[in-house]
Short mmCIF file of C-alpha atoms in Angstrom, two decimals:
data_model
loop_
_atom_site.label_atom_id
_atom_site.label_comp_id
_atom_site.label_asym_id
_atom_site.label_seq_id
_atom_site.Cartn_x
_atom_site.Cartn_y
_atom_site.Cartn_z
CA UNK A 1 137.39 133.59 150.38
CA UNK A 2 136.75 129.95 149.57
CA UNK A 3 133.01 130.63 149.74
CA UNK A 4 133.33 133.43 147.16
CA UNK A 5 135.32 131.12 144.86
CA UNK A 6 132.69 128.39 145.16
CA UNK A 7 129.87 130.84 144.36
CA UNK A 8 131.81 132.19 141.37
CA UNK A 9 132.41 128.69 140.04
CA UNK A 10 128.74 127.83 140.49
CA UNK A 11 127.65 130.94 138.55
CA UNK A 12 130.14 130.13 135.80
CA UNK A 13 128.87 126.55 135.56
CA UNK A 14 125.27 127.75 135.26
CA UNK A 15 126.25 130.16 132.49
CA UNK A 16 128.05 127.38 130.60
CA UNK A 17 125.12 124.97 130.99
CA UNK A 18 122.68 127.67 129.96
CA UNK A 19 124.66 128.49 126.84
CA UNK A 20 124.88 124.78 125.97
CA UNK A 21 121.11 124.43 126.37
CA UNK A 22 120.59 127.51 124.19
CA UNK A 23 122.90 126.03 121.55
CA UNK A 24 120.99 122.70 121.73
CA UNK A 25 117.66 124.49 121.33
CA UNK A 26 118.99 126.58 118.46
CA UNK A 27 120.32 123.47 116.74
CA UNK A 28 117.04 121.56 116.95
CA UNK A 29 114.41 124.28 117.01
CA UNK A 30 115.62 127.31 115.07
CA UNK A 31 115.39 125.28 111.90
CA UNK A 32 111.67 124.72 112.53
CA UNK A 33 110.81 128.32 111.70
CA UNK A 34 110.41 127.60 107.98
CA UNK A 35 106.83 126.83 107.04
CA UNK A 36 105.56 125.74 103.63
CA UNK A 37 101.79 126.08 103.69
CA UNK A 38 100.61 123.52 106.25
CA UNK A 39 103.97 121.72 106.37
CA UNK A 40 106.71 122.53 108.87
CA UNK A 41 110.16 122.30 107.27
CA UNK A 42 113.05 120.96 109.36
CA UNK A 43 116.58 121.04 107.95
CA UNK A 44 117.85 117.81 109.40
CA UNK A 45 116.95 114.13 109.56
CA UNK A 46 113.89 112.58 111.16
CA UNK A 47 115.85 110.89 113.95
CA UNK A 48 117.28 114.20 115.19
CA UNK A 49 113.90 115.92 115.06
CA UNK A 50 112.19 113.10 116.94
CA UNK A 51 114.90 112.97 119.58
CA UNK A 52 114.44 116.67 120.33
CA UNK A 53 110.64 116.88 120.08
CA UNK A 54 109.15 113.39 120.42
CA UNK A 55 111.62 111.49 122.58
CA UNK A 56 109.30 108.55 123.34
CA UNK A 57 108.70 108.03 119.63
CA UNK A 58 112.44 108.24 119.01
CA UNK A 59 113.04 105.66 121.74
CA UNK A 60 110.40 103.27 120.37
CA UNK A 61 111.76 103.39 116.81
CA UNK A 62 115.32 103.11 118.09
CA UNK A 63 114.65 100.12 120.34
CA UNK A 64 112.85 98.38 117.48
CA UNK A 65 115.93 98.82 115.27
CA UNK A 66 114.00 100.92 112.78
CA UNK A 67 116.18 104.02 112.95
CA UNK A 68 119.26 101.87 112.30
CA UNK A 69 117.58 100.22 109.30
CA UNK A 70 116.55 103.47 107.63
CA UNK A 71 118.55 104.08 104.46
CA UNK A 72 119.97 107.63 104.40
CA UNK A 73 119.49 107.63 100.62
CA UNK A 74 115.76 106.93 100.92
CA UNK A 75 112.78 108.96 102.13
CA UNK A 76 109.98 107.71 104.38
CA UNK A 77 106.60 108.53 105.90
CA UNK A 78 106.39 108.14 109.68
CA UNK A 79 103.38 108.25 112.01
CA UNK A 80 104.33 110.19 115.15
CA UNK A 81 102.61 110.34 118.55
CA UNK A 82 103.16 112.80 121.42
CA UNK A 83 105.10 111.48 124.42
CA UNK A 84 102.09 111.37 126.76
CA UNK A 85 99.88 109.48 124.31
CA UNK A 86 102.54 106.91 123.43
CA UNK A 87 103.55 106.37 127.08
CA UNK A 88 99.94 105.83 128.18
CA UNK A 89 99.17 103.43 125.33
CA UNK A 90 101.36 100.59 126.54
CA UNK A 91 102.69 100.20 122.99
CA UNK A 92 106.00 102.03 123.43
CA UNK A 93 107.87 98.73 123.71
CA UNK A 94 105.93 96.92 120.98
CA UNK A 95 108.34 96.22 118.12
CA UNK A 96 105.55 95.13 115.77
CA UNK A 97 103.64 98.34 116.41
CA UNK A 98 106.78 100.38 115.77
CA UNK A 99 107.02 98.84 112.29
CA UNK A 100 103.37 99.83 111.74
CA UNK A 101 104.42 103.49 112.09
CA UNK A 102 106.79 103.69 109.10
CA UNK A 103 106.35 103.40 105.34
CA UNK A 104 108.93 103.25 102.56
CA UNK A 105 106.79 105.71 100.61
CA UNK A 106 107.61 109.37 101.31
CA UNK A 107 104.14 110.73 100.74
CA UNK A 108 103.59 114.49 100.75
CA UNK A 109 100.16 115.82 101.80
CA UNK A 110 99.51 117.09 98.27
CA UNK A 111 100.05 113.62 96.80
CA UNK A 112 97.50 111.94 99.08
CA UNK A 113 93.98 111.18 97.94
CA UNK A 114 90.85 109.80 99.53
CA UNK A 115 91.02 105.99 99.65
CA UNK A 116 94.78 105.82 99.15
CA UNK A 117 96.62 103.08 101.04
CA UNK A 118 100.00 103.59 102.71
CA UNK A 119 101.87 100.29 103.07
CA UNK A 120 103.91 99.97 106.27
CA UNK A 121 106.93 97.93 107.30
CA UNK A 122 104.60 95.67 109.28
CA UNK A 123 102.88 94.70 106.04
CA UNK A 124 99.67 96.41 107.13
CA UNK A 125 98.07 99.26 105.19
CA UNK A 126 97.12 102.64 106.65
CA UNK A 127 94.20 104.13 104.73
CA UNK A 128 93.98 107.82 103.87
CA UNK A 129 90.83 109.93 104.06
CA UNK A 130 90.54 113.57 103.02
CA UNK A 131 87.80 115.85 104.30
CA UNK A 132 87.76 119.53 103.29
CA UNK A 133 91.54 119.76 103.40
CA UNK A 134 91.83 117.67 106.57
CA UNK A 135 93.91 114.50 106.28
CA UNK A 136 92.93 111.45 108.30
CA UNK A 137 95.16 108.39 108.62
CA UNK A 138 93.48 105.24 109.84
CA UNK A 139 90.46 107.37 110.71
CA UNK A 140 92.44 109.78 112.93
CA UNK A 141 93.03 113.44 112.00
CA UNK A 142 96.61 114.59 111.39
CA UNK A 143 97.36 117.56 113.66
CA UNK A 144 100.81 118.49 112.34
CA UNK A 145 103.04 117.63 109.37
CA UNK A 146 106.82 118.01 109.43
CA UNK A 147 109.07 117.54 106.39
CA UNK A 148 112.61 116.55 107.36
CA UNK A 149 115.47 115.81 104.99
CA UNK A 150 114.50 112.14 104.86
CA UNK A 151 110.84 111.83 105.84
CA UNK A 152 107.37 113.23 106.18
CA UNK A 153 106.29 113.06 109.82
CA UNK A 154 102.53 112.89 110.38
CA UNK A 155 101.67 113.75 113.99
CA UNK A 156 98.48 112.23 115.41
CA UNK A 157 97.32 113.46 118.80
CA UNK A 158 93.76 112.10 119.06
CA UNK A 159 94.54 108.44 119.72
CA UNK A 160 96.81 105.58 118.68
CA UNK A 161 95.93 103.99 115.35
CA UNK A 162 94.37 100.54 115.69
CA UNK A 163 95.99 97.58 113.95
CA UNK A 164 92.98 95.73 112.56
CA UNK A 165 93.02 92.33 110.83
CA UNK A 166 92.71 92.24 107.06
CA UNK A 167 89.37 91.29 105.53
CA UNK A 168 90.72 87.83 104.72
CA UNK A 169 92.08 87.25 108.24
CA UNK A 170 88.81 88.51 109.73
CA UNK A 171 86.86 85.98 107.65
CA UNK A 172 89.15 83.13 108.60
CA UNK A 173 88.87 84.07 112.30
CA UNK A 174 85.06 83.79 112.32
CA UNK A 175 83.56 81.10 114.54
CA UNK A 176 82.21 77.72 113.45
CA UNK A 177 78.84 79.20 112.48
CA UNK A 178 80.61 80.45 109.35
CA UNK A 179 82.81 77.43 108.64
CA UNK A 180 81.01 76.58 105.37
CA UNK A 181 81.71 80.03 103.93
CA UNK A 182 85.38 79.62 104.80
CA UNK A 183 85.42 76.17 103.18
CA UNK A 184 83.88 77.52 99.97
CA UNK A 185 86.63 80.14 99.79
CA UNK A 186 89.47 77.74 100.64
CA UNK A 187 88.20 75.21 98.10
CA UNK A 188 89.57 77.36 95.28
CA UNK A 189 92.92 78.18 96.89
CA UNK A 190 96.02 76.64 95.37
CA UNK A 191 99.67 76.98 96.35
CA UNK A 192 102.30 76.70 93.64
CA UNK A 193 105.94 77.60 93.06
CA UNK A 194 106.69 80.63 90.86
CA UNK A 195 110.41 80.64 89.90
CA UNK A 196 110.15 84.19 88.56
CA UNK A 197 109.90 85.43 92.16
CA UNK A 198 113.24 83.85 93.14
CA UNK A 199 116.96 84.29 92.46
CA UNK A 200 118.66 81.24 90.84
CA UNK A 201 122.13 80.44 92.19
CA UNK A 202 122.95 77.16 90.45
CA UNK A 203 121.80 73.57 89.94
CA UNK A 204 121.92 70.43 92.07
CA UNK A 205 123.17 66.97 91.09
CA UNK A 206 119.84 66.15 89.45
CA UNK A 207 120.03 69.27 87.28
CA UNK A 208 117.30 71.12 89.17
CA UNK A 209 117.69 74.86 89.68
CA UNK A 210 118.64 76.00 93.19
CA UNK A 211 117.31 79.31 94.48
CA UNK A 212 118.76 81.44 97.26
CA UNK A 213 115.33 82.64 98.37
CA UNK A 214 113.02 79.80 97.36
CA UNK A 215 110.56 80.58 100.13
CA UNK A 216 109.55 83.70 98.19
CA UNK A 217 108.52 81.54 95.25
CA UNK A 218 105.60 79.85 96.98
CA UNK A 219 102.45 81.66 95.93
CA UNK A 220 98.83 81.19 96.97
CA UNK A 221 96.10 81.95 94.48
CA UNK A 222 92.33 81.66 94.48
CA UNK A 223 91.34 80.30 91.09
CA UNK A 224 87.75 81.50 91.43
CA UNK A 225 88.26 84.96 92.92
CA UNK A 226 91.70 86.39 92.06
CA UNK A 227 91.18 89.00 89.36
CA UNK A 228 93.34 90.52 86.64
CA UNK A 229 93.08 93.17 83.97
CA UNK A 230 92.77 92.25 80.31
CA UNK A 231 96.55 92.75 80.10
CA UNK A 232 97.16 90.24 82.90
CA UNK A 233 97.97 92.72 85.68
CA UNK A 234 96.64 91.86 89.12
CA UNK A 235 93.64 94.06 89.98
CA UNK A 236 92.19 92.40 93.10
CA UNK A 237 92.56 89.51 95.49
CA UNK A 238 90.90 89.01 98.85
CA UNK A 239 94.14 88.11 100.67
CA UNK A 240 95.94 91.42 100.05
CA UNK A 241 95.44 94.55 102.15
CA UNK A 242 96.21 96.59 99.05
CA UNK A 243 92.55 96.39 98.04
CA UNK A 244 89.44 97.70 99.77
CA UNK A 245 86.49 95.35 100.12
CA UNK A 246 82.93 94.91 101.23
CA UNK A 247 82.12 91.35 102.24
CA UNK A 248 78.68 89.86 102.79
CA UNK A 249 79.01 86.91 105.16
CA UNK A 250 76.48 84.04 105.15
CA UNK A 251 76.11 81.61 108.04
CA UNK A 252 76.20 77.82 107.61
CA UNK A 253 72.40 77.59 107.95
CA UNK A 254 71.85 80.32 105.37
CA UNK A 255 74.22 78.72 102.85
CA UNK A 256 72.35 75.42 103.18
CA UNK A 257 68.99 77.15 102.70
CA UNK A 258 70.18 79.13 99.68
CA UNK A 259 71.72 76.15 97.88
CA UNK A 260 68.90 73.73 98.73
CA UNK A 261 66.31 76.22 97.44
CA UNK A 262 68.18 76.62 94.15
CA UNK A 263 68.65 72.86 93.72
CA UNK A 264 64.94 72.24 94.33
CA UNK A 265 64.13 74.30 91.21
CA UNK A 266 66.21 72.09 88.91
CA UNK A 267 63.70 69.19 88.57
CA UNK A 268 60.82 71.61 87.96
CA UNK A 269 62.65 73.78 85.47
CA UNK A 270 65.01 71.33 83.78
CA UNK A 271 63.10 68.07 84.10
CA UNK A 272 65.96 66.18 85.73
CA UNK A 273 67.61 65.64 89.08
CA UNK A 274 70.04 68.22 90.39
CA UNK A 275 73.67 67.23 89.98
CA UNK A 276 76.97 67.97 91.68
CA UNK A 277 77.68 70.35 88.81
CA UNK A 278 74.55 72.33 89.67
CA UNK A 279 75.59 72.56 93.30
CA UNK A 280 79.10 73.71 92.38
CA UNK A 281 77.69 76.40 90.09
CA UNK A 282 75.40 77.80 92.77
CA UNK A 283 78.09 77.66 95.44
CA UNK A 284 80.51 79.49 93.15
CA UNK A 285 77.90 82.14 92.49
CA UNK A 286 77.40 82.56 96.23
CA UNK A 287 81.11 83.22 96.82
CA UNK A 288 81.31 85.67 93.90
CA UNK A 289 78.22 87.50 95.16
CA UNK A 290 79.72 88.03 98.62
CA UNK A 291 82.68 90.22 97.55
CA UNK A 292 82.65 93.79 96.26
CA UNK A 293 86.01 95.36 95.41
CA UNK A 294 85.34 98.67 97.14
CA UNK A 295 84.01 99.74 100.51
CA UNK A 296 80.30 100.43 100.34
CA UNK A 297 78.42 102.81 102.59
CA UNK A 298 75.52 101.59 104.70
CA UNK A 299 73.21 103.56 102.40
CA UNK A 300 74.48 101.58 99.40
CA UNK A 301 74.27 98.26 101.23
CA UNK A 302 70.63 98.92 102.16
CA UNK A 303 69.63 100.91 99.09
CA UNK A 304 67.71 100.00 95.95
CA UNK A 305 70.53 100.19 93.42
CA UNK A 306 72.05 96.90 92.24
CA UNK A 307 75.78 96.54 92.92
CA UNK A 308 78.26 94.79 90.64
CA UNK A 309 80.57 92.46 92.52
CA UNK A 310 84.21 91.88 91.57
CA UNK A 311 84.76 91.88 87.80
CA UNK A 312 87.86 91.58 85.65
CA UNK A 313 89.48 88.37 84.44
CA UNK A 314 90.49 85.09 86.06
CA UNK A 315 93.85 83.49 85.28
CA UNK A 316 94.66 79.82 84.77
CA UNK A 317 98.26 79.37 85.95
CA UNK A 318 98.15 75.72 84.89
CA UNK A 319 97.29 76.68 81.31
CA UNK A 320 99.95 79.23 80.36
CA UNK A 321 98.26 81.94 82.47
CA UNK A 322 95.25 81.96 80.17
CA UNK A 323 92.85 84.79 80.98
CA UNK A 324 89.07 84.40 80.92
CA UNK A 325 86.41 87.02 81.56
CA UNK A 326 85.04 86.46 85.05
CA UNK A 327 81.38 85.72 85.66
CA UNK A 328 80.34 88.87 87.49
CA UNK A 329 77.75 88.37 90.19
CA UNK A 330 75.40 91.15 91.25
CA UNK A 331 74.36 92.07 94.77
CA UNK A 332 70.73 93.19 94.87
CA UNK A 333 69.91 95.05 98.11
CA UNK A 334 66.20 94.81 97.27
CA UNK A 335 66.49 91.01 97.55
CA UNK A 336 69.56 90.20 99.63
CA UNK A 337 69.28 91.45 103.22
CA UNK A 338 72.09 92.26 105.66
CA UNK A 339 72.35 93.53 109.24
CA UNK A 340 74.06 96.92 109.33
CA UNK A 341 73.89 97.06 113.14
CA UNK A 342 76.24 94.10 113.47
CA UNK A 343 78.97 94.83 110.94
CA UNK A 344 82.65 94.06 111.52
CA UNK A 345 85.36 96.56 110.57
CA UNK A 346 88.56 95.16 109.12
CA UNK A 347 91.66 97.08 108.09
CA UNK A 348 90.77 97.09 104.40
CA UNK A 349 87.02 96.81 104.44
CA UNK A 350 83.82 95.91 106.24
CA UNK A 351 82.05 92.61 106.83
CA UNK A 352 78.23 92.58 106.86
CA UNK A 353 76.36 89.50 108.09
CA UNK A 354 73.55 88.33 105.80
CA UNK A 355 69.98 87.69 106.97
CA UNK A 356 68.71 86.42 103.62
CA UNK A 357 69.87 85.82 100.06
CA UNK A 358 68.98 83.61 97.10
CA UNK A 359 70.50 82.40 93.87
CA UNK A 360 69.03 84.61 91.11
CA UNK A 361 66.69 82.97 88.64
CA UNK A 362 68.91 84.02 85.74
CA UNK A 363 71.71 81.82 87.10
CA UNK A 364 69.35 78.83 86.99
CA UNK A 365 67.81 79.97 83.67
CA UNK A 366 71.30 79.70 82.19
CA UNK A 367 71.00 75.98 82.83
CA UNK A 368 67.53 76.02 81.32
CA UNK A 369 68.84 77.69 78.16
CA UNK A 370 71.58 75.07 77.90
CA UNK A 371 68.98 72.32 78.21
CA UNK A 372 66.79 74.02 75.58
CA UNK A 373 69.64 74.23 73.07
CA UNK A 374 70.52 70.58 73.78
CA UNK A 375 66.94 69.44 73.04
CA UNK A 376 66.74 71.68 69.97
CA UNK A 377 69.95 70.28 68.51
CA UNK A 378 68.80 66.70 69.14
CA UNK A 379 65.51 67.34 67.31
CA UNK A 380 67.05 68.81 64.15
#
């Protein structure tokens, strides 16, 4: 009799557990039946969907504190990986990588375009590519898209996205064979305090304004290379991942050869010794010629068509933010030679290492014209 009771209780328990599992599945999966084109619609929040379908992803975001920080009044975009891929990657416990998987921008597939950048909580940018209706994020195809009440979930099954250094960080990490190029860039960098980026909370005994977040006010600029629109809006700088770039990188030996060759023409063409001003002009041209504000293809880099480098306006923050039209350098593939078999990929661009370049004659002729006008004025 006791045996019959035990069997009956066991059957009842199984029925209860089975019905609970069915209810759980209905709660988390029945809502997935709605499909809008290529997007799966889930009536619930991202955390619940991930917990039921991508538990390792849910655990990673939870352990990193990201789920707790998500504002229920805001929408997000989240990169999602299958359990097996995330577990095998060794990144499941990486808090920094978890912050690379979420963006404050809730970006629908229809609002994405080729070359668009998606800024993440880590401060890195994930770049969008579109190819015949296929969406690639960070070079990896998106296999599934789910729209929850508070996020777009982009599922990537091919591989984990790589976190690459920015173009600027990649340059600064180059070895000592490229130290002169780094020095030429850093020469024009200036750090200053911008009070407009801070919140004033009072004054001290000396009458100076006190800010609650003064660390935000310290800004780095590059007086030679930061570029703005005619209206004063930022349009490019090499330190930000917001902008795509192609960088041509000269070695120390090449820089010396390029500058020395240009300086040697000064006595012949201008009838005087080369000066420090001449050197500075040629070195500035070299830096300007090494940056293009878009990512070029190998065909463009090795082609015959001349390429305009970064244009726009420079801004003088020490002179009431005065704007001046930038001297735009030109990269000439027919003259300047790079190695496409030894390029370096960065998160927001590509670095090509230069085999040969030279200062264009028109840059030196500018000096010749100045000398001509000086002699003409003195003779009249």
